mmCIF file with all atom_site columns, C-alpha atoms in Angstrom:
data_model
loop_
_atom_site.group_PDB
_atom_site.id
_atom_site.type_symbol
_atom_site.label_atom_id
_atom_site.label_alt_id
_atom_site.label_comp_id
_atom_site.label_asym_id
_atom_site.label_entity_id
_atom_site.label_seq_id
_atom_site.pdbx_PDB_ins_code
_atom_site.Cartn_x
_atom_site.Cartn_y
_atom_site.Cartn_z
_atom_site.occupancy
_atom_site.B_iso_or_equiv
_atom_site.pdbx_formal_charge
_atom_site.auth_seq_id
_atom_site.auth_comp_id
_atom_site.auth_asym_id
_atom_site.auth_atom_id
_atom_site.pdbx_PDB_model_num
ATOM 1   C CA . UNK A 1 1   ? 0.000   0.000  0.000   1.00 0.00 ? 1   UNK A CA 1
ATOM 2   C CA . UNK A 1 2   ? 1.184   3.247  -0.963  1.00 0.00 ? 2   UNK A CA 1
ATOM 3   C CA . UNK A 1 3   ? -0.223  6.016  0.651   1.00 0.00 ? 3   UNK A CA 1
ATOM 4   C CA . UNK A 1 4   ? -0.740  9.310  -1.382  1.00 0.00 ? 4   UNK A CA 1
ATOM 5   C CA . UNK A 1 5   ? -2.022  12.083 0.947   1.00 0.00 ? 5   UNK A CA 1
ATOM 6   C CA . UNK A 1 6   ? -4.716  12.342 3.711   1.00 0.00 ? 6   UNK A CA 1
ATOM 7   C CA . UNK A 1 7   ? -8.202  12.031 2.318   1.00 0.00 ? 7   UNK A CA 1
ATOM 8   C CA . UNK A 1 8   ? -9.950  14.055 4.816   1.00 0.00 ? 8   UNK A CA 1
ATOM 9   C CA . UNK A 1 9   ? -11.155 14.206 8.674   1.00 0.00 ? 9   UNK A CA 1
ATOM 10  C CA . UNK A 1 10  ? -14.481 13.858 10.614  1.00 0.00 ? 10  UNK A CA 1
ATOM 11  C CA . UNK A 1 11  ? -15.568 15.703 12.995  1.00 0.00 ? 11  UNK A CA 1
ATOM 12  C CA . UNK A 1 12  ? -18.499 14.642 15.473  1.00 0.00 ? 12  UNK A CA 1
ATOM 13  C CA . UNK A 1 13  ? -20.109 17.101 16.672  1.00 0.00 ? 13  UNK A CA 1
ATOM 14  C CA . UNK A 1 14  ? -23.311 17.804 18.816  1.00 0.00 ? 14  UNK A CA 1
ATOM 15  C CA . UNK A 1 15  ? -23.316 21.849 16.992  1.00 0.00 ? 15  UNK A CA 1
ATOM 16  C CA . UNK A 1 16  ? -22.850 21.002 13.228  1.00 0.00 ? 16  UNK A CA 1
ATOM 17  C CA . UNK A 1 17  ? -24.085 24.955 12.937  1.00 0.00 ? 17  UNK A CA 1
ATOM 18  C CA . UNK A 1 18  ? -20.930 26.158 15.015  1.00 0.00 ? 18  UNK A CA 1
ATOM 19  C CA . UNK A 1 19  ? -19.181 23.791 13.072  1.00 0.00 ? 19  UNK A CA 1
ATOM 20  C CA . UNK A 1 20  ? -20.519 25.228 9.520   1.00 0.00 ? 20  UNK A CA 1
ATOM 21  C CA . UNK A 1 21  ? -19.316 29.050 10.759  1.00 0.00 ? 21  UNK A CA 1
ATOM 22  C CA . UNK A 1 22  ? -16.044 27.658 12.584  1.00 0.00 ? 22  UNK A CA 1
ATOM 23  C CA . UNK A 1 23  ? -14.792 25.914 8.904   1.00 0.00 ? 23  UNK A CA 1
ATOM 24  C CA . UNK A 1 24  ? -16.579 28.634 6.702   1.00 0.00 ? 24  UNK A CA 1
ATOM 25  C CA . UNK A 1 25  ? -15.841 31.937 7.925   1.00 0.00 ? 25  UNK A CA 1
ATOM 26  C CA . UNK A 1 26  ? -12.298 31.233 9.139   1.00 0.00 ? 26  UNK A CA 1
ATOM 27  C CA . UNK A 1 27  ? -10.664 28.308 7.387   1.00 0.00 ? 27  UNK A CA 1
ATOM 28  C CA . UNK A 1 28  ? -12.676 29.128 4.231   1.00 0.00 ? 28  UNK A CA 1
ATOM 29  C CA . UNK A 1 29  ? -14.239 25.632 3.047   1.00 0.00 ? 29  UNK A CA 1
ATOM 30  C CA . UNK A 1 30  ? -16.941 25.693 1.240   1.00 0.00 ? 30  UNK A CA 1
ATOM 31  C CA . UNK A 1 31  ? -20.365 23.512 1.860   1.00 0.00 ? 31  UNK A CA 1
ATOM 32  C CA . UNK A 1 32  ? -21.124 21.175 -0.877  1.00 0.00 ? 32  UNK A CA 1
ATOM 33  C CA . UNK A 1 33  ? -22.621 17.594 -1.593  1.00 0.00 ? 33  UNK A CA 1
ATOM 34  C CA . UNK A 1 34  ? -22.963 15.286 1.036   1.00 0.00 ? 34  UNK A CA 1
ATOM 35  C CA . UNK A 1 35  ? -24.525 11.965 1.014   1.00 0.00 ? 35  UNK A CA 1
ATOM 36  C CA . UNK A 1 36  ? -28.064 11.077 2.473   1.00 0.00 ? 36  UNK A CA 1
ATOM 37  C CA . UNK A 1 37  ? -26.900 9.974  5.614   1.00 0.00 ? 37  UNK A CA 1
ATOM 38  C CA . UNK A 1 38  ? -29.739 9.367  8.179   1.00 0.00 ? 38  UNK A CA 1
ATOM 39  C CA . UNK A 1 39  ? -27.941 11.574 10.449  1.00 0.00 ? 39  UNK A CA 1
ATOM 40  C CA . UNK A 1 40  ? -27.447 15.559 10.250  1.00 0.00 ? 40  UNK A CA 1
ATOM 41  C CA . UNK A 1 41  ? -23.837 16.967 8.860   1.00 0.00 ? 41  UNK A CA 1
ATOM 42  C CA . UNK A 1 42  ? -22.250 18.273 6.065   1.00 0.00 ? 42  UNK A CA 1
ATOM 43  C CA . UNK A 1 43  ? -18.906 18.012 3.549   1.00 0.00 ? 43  UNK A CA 1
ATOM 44  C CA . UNK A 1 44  ? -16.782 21.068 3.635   1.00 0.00 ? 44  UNK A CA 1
ATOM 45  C CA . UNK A 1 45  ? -14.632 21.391 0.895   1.00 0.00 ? 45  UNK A CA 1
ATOM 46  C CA . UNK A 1 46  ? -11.114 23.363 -0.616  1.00 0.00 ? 46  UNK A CA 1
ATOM 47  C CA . UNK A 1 47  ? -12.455 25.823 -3.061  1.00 0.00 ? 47  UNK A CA 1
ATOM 48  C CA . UNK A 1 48  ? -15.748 24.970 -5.606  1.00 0.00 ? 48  UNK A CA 1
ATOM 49  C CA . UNK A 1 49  ? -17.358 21.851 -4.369  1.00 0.00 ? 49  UNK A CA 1
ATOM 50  C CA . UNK A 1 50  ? -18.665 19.531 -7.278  1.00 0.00 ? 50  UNK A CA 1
ATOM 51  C CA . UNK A 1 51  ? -21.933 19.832 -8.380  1.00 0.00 ? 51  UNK A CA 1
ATOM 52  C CA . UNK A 1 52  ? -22.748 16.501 -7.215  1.00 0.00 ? 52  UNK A CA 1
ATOM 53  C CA . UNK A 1 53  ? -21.165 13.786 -6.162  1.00 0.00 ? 53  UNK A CA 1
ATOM 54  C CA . UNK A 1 54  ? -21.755 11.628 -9.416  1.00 0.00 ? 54  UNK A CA 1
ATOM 55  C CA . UNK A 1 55  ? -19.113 14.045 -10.525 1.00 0.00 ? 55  UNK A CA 1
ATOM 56  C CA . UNK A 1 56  ? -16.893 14.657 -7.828  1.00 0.00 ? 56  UNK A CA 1
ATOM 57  C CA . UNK A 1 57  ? -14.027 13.173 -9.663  1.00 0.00 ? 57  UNK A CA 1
ATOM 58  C CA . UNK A 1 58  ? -12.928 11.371 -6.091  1.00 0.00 ? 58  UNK A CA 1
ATOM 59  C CA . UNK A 1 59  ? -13.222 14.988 -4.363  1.00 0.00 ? 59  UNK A CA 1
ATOM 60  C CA . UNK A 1 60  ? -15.354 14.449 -1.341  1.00 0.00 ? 60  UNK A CA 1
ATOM 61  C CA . UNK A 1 61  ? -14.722 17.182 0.776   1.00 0.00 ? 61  UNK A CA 1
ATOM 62  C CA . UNK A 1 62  ? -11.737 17.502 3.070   1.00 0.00 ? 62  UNK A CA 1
ATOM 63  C CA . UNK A 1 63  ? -13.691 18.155 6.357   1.00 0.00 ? 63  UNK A CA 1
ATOM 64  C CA . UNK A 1 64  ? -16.255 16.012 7.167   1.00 0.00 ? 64  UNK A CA 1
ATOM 65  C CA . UNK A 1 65  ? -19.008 17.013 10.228  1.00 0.00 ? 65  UNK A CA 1
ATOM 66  C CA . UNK A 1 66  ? -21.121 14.383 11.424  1.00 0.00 ? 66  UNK A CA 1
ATOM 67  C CA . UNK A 1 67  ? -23.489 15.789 13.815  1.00 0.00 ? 67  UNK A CA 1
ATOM 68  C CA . UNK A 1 68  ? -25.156 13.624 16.531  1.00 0.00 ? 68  UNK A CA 1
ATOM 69  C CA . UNK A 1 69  ? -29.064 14.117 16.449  1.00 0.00 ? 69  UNK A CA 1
ATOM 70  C CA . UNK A 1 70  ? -30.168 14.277 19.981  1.00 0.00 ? 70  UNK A CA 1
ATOM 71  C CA . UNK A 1 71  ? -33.497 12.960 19.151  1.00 0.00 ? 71  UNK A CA 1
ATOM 72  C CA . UNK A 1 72  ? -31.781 9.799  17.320  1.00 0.00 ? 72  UNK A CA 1
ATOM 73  C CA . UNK A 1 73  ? -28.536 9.634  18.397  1.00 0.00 ? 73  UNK A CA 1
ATOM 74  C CA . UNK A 1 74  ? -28.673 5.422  17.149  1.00 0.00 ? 74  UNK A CA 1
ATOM 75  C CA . UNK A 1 75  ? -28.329 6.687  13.315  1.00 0.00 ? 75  UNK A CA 1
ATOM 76  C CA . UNK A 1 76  ? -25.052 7.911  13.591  1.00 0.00 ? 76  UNK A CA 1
ATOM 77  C CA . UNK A 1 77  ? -23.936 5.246  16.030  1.00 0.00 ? 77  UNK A CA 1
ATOM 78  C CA . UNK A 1 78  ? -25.367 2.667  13.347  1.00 0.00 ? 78  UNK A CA 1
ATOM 79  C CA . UNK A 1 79  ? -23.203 4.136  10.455  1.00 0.00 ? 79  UNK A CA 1
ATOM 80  C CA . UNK A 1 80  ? -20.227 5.149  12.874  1.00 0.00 ? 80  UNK A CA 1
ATOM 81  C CA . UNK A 1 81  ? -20.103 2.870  15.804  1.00 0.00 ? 81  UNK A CA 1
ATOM 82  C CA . UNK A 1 82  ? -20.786 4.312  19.132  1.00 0.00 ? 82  UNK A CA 1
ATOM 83  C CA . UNK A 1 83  ? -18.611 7.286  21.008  1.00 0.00 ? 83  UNK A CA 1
ATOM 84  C CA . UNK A 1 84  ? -19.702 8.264  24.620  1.00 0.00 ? 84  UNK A CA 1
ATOM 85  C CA . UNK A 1 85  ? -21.449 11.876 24.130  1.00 0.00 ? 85  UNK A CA 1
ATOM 86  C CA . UNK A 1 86  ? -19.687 13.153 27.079  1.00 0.00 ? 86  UNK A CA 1
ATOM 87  C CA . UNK A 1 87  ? -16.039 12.943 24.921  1.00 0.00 ? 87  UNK A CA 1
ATOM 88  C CA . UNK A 1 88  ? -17.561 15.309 22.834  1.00 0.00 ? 88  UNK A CA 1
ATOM 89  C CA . UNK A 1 89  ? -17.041 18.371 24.441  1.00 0.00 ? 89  UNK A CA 1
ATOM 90  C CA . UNK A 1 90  ? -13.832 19.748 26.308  1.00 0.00 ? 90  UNK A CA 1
ATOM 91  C CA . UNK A 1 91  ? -11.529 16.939 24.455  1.00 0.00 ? 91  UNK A CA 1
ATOM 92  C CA . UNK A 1 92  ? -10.702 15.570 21.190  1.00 0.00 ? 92  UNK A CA 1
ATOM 93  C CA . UNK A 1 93  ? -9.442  12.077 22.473  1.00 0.00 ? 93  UNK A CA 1
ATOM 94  C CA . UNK A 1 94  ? -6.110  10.626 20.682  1.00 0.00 ? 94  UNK A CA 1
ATOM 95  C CA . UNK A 1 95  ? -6.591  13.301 18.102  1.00 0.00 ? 95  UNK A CA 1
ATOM 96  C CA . UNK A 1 96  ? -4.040  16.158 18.785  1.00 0.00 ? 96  UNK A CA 1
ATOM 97  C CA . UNK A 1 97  ? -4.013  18.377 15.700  1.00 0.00 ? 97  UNK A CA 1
ATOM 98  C CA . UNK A 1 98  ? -4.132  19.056 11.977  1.00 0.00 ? 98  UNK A CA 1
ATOM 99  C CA . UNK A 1 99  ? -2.008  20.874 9.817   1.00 0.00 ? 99  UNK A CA 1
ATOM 100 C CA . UNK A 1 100 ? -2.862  22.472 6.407   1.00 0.00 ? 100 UNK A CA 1
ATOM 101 C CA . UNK A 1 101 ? -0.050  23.928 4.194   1.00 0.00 ? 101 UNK A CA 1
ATOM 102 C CA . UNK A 1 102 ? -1.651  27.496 3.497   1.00 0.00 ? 102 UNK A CA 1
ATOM 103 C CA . UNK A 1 103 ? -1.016  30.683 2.047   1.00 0.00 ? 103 UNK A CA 1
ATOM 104 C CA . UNK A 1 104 ? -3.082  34.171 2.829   1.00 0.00 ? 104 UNK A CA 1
ATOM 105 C CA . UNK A 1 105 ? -2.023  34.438 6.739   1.00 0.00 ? 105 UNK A CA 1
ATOM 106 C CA . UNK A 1 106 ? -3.104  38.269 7.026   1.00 0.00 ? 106 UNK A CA 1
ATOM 107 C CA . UNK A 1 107 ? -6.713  37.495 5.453   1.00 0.00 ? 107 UNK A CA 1
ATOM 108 C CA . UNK A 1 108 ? -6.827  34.195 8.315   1.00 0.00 ? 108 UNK A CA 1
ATOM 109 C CA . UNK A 1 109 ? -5.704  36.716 11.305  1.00 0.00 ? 109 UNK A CA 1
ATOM 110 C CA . UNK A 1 110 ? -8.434  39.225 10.306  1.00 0.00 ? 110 UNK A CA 1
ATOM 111 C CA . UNK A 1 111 ? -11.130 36.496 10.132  1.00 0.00 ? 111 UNK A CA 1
ATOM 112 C CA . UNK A 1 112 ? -9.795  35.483 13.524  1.00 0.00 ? 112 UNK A CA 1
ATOM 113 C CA . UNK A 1 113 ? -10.034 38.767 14.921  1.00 0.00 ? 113 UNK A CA 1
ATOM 114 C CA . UNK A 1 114 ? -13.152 39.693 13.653  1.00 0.00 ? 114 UNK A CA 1
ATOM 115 C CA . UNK A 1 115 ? -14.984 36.483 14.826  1.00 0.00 ? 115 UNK A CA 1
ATOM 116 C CA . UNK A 1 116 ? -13.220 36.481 18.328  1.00 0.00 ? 116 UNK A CA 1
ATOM 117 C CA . UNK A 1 117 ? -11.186 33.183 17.568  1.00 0.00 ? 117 UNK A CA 1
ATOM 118 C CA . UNK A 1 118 ? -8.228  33.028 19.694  1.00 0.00 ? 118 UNK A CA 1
ATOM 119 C CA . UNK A 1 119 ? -4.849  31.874 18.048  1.00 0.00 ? 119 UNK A CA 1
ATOM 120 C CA . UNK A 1 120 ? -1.217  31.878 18.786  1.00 0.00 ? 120 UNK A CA 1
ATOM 121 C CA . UNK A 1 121 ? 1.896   31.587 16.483  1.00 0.00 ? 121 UNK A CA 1
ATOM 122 C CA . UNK A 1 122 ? 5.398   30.574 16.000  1.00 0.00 ? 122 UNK A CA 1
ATOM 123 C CA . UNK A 1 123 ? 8.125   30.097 13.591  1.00 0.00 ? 123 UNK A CA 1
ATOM 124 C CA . UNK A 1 124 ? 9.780   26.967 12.907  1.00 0.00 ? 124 UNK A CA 1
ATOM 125 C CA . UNK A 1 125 ? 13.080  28.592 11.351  1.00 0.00 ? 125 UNK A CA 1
ATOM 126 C CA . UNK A 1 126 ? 14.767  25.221 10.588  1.00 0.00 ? 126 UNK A CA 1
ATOM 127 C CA . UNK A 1 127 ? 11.563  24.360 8.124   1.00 0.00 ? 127 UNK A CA 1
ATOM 128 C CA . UNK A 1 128 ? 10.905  28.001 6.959   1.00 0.00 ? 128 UNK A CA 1
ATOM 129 C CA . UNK A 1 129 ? 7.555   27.668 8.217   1.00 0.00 ? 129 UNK A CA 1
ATOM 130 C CA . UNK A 1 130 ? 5.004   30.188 10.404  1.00 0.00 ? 130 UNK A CA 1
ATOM 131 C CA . UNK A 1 131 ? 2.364   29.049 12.397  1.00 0.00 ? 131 UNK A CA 1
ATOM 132 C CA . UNK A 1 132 ? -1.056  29.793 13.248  1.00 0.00 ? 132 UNK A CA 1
ATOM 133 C CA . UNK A 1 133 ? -3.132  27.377 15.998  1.00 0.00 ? 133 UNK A CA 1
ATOM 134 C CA . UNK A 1 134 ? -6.699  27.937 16.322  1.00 0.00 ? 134 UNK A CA 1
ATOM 135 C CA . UNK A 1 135 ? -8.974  25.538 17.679  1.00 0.00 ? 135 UNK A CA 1
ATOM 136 C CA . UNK A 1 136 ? -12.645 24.487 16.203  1.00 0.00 ? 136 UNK A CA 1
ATOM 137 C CA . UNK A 1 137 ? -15.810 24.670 17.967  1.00 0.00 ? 137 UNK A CA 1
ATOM 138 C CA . UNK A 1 138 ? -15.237 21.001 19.100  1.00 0.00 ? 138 UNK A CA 1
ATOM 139 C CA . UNK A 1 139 ? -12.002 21.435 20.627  1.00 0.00 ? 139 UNK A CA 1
ATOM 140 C CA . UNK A 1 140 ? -9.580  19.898 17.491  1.00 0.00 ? 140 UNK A CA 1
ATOM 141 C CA . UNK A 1 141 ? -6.948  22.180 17.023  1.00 0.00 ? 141 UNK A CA 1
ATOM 142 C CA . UNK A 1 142 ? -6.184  23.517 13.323  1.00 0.00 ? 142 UNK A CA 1
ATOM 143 C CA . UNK A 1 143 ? -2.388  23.908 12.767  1.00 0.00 ? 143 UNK A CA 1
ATOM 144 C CA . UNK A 1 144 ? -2.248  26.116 9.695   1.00 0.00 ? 144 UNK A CA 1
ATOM 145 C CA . UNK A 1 145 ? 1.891   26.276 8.264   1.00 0.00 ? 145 UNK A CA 1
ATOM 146 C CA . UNK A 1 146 ? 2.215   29.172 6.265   1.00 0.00 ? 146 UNK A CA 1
ATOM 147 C CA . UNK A 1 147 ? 5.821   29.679 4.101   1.00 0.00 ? 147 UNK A CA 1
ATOM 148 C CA . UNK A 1 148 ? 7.699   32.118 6.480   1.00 0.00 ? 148 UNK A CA 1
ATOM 149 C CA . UNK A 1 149 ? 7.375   34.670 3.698   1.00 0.00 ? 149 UNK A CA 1
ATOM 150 C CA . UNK A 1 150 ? 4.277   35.594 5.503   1.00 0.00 ? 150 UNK A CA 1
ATOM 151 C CA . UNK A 1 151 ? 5.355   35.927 9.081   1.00 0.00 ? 151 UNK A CA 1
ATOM 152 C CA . UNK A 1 152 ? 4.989   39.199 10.743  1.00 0.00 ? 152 UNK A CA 1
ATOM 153 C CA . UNK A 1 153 ? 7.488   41.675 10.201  1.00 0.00 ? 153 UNK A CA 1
ATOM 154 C CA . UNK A 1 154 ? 9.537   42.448 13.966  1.00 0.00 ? 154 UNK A CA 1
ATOM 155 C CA . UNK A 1 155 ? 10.940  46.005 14.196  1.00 0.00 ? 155 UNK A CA 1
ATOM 156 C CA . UNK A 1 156 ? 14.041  44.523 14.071  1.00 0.00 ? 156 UNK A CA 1
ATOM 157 C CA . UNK A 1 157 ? 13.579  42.113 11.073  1.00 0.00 ? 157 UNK A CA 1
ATOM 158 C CA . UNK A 1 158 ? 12.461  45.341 9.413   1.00 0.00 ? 158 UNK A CA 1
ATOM 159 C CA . UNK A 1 159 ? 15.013  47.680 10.720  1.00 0.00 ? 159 UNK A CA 1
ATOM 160 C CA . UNK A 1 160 ? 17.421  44.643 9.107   1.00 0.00 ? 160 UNK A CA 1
ATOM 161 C CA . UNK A 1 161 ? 15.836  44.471 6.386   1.00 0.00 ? 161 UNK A CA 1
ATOM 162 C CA . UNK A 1 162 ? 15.705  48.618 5.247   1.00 0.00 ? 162 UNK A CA 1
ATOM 163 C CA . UNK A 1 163 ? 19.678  48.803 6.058   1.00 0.00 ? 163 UNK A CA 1
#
């Protein structure tokens, strides 16, 4: 087996709404087709969705949110197997983080700011990388790696820079 890239990731959530905003307005996916699971959700996906998924062409979104309906919590246990509720909130279990390679880091801090999403960064110099964590409305934190091209400019980077 030879593996190529990482597909996608799921995300089950008991606020597929907060998730919609959360992976809209800040990471920028776009909602598109989604089978018709008998449970609520949706398929976020990395700039024009298909049209449908007879012609997705193998793209099926890149974030998938499977929300858990409180009045019939058994569908998505039947398709999914079962997860205790209570793990829902507050922790994200095994699942540390994922990373996206990006580009656009200004327009991602001014969606941040605007819709009160904390983050932190940091520069990994040996891998010419900058860093943005911000964590989704279920607690999964979102390592975005921008090139380091697009870190902040430090008085004295600048001052270095104009001499």
């Amino acid at each position: 087996m030879e593996i190529k890239r990482i597909d996608h990731y799921s995300i089950r959530t008991l606020d597929v709404e907060a998730s919609r905003t959360f992976y809209t307005q800040i990471i920028g996916l776009k909602v598109g087709p989604r089978p018709p699971f008998d449970f609520p959700g949706l398929w976020l996906y990395n700039g024009d969705p298909p049209a449908d998924l007879d012609h997705a062409s193998g793209n099926y979104g890149i974030v998938h949110v499977m929300g858990v309906d409180r009045d019939n919590p058994q569908a998505l246990i039947d398709y999914m197997g079962d997860a205790d509720v209570k793990t829902l909130t507050g922790t994200t279990g095994a699942l540390d983080h994922i990373a996206l390679a990006v580009t656009g880091r200004a327009e991602v801090i001014e969606r941040c700011r605007r819709n009160n999403v904390d983050f932190f960064e940091r520069k990994v110099p040996s891998l010419g990388l900058h860093q943005v964590f911000i964590k989704d409305p279920n607690g999964v934190t979102i390592e975005l790696n921008f090139p380091a091209s697009e870190a902040p400019q430090t008085k004295d980077s600048a001052t270095a820079a104009a001499a």
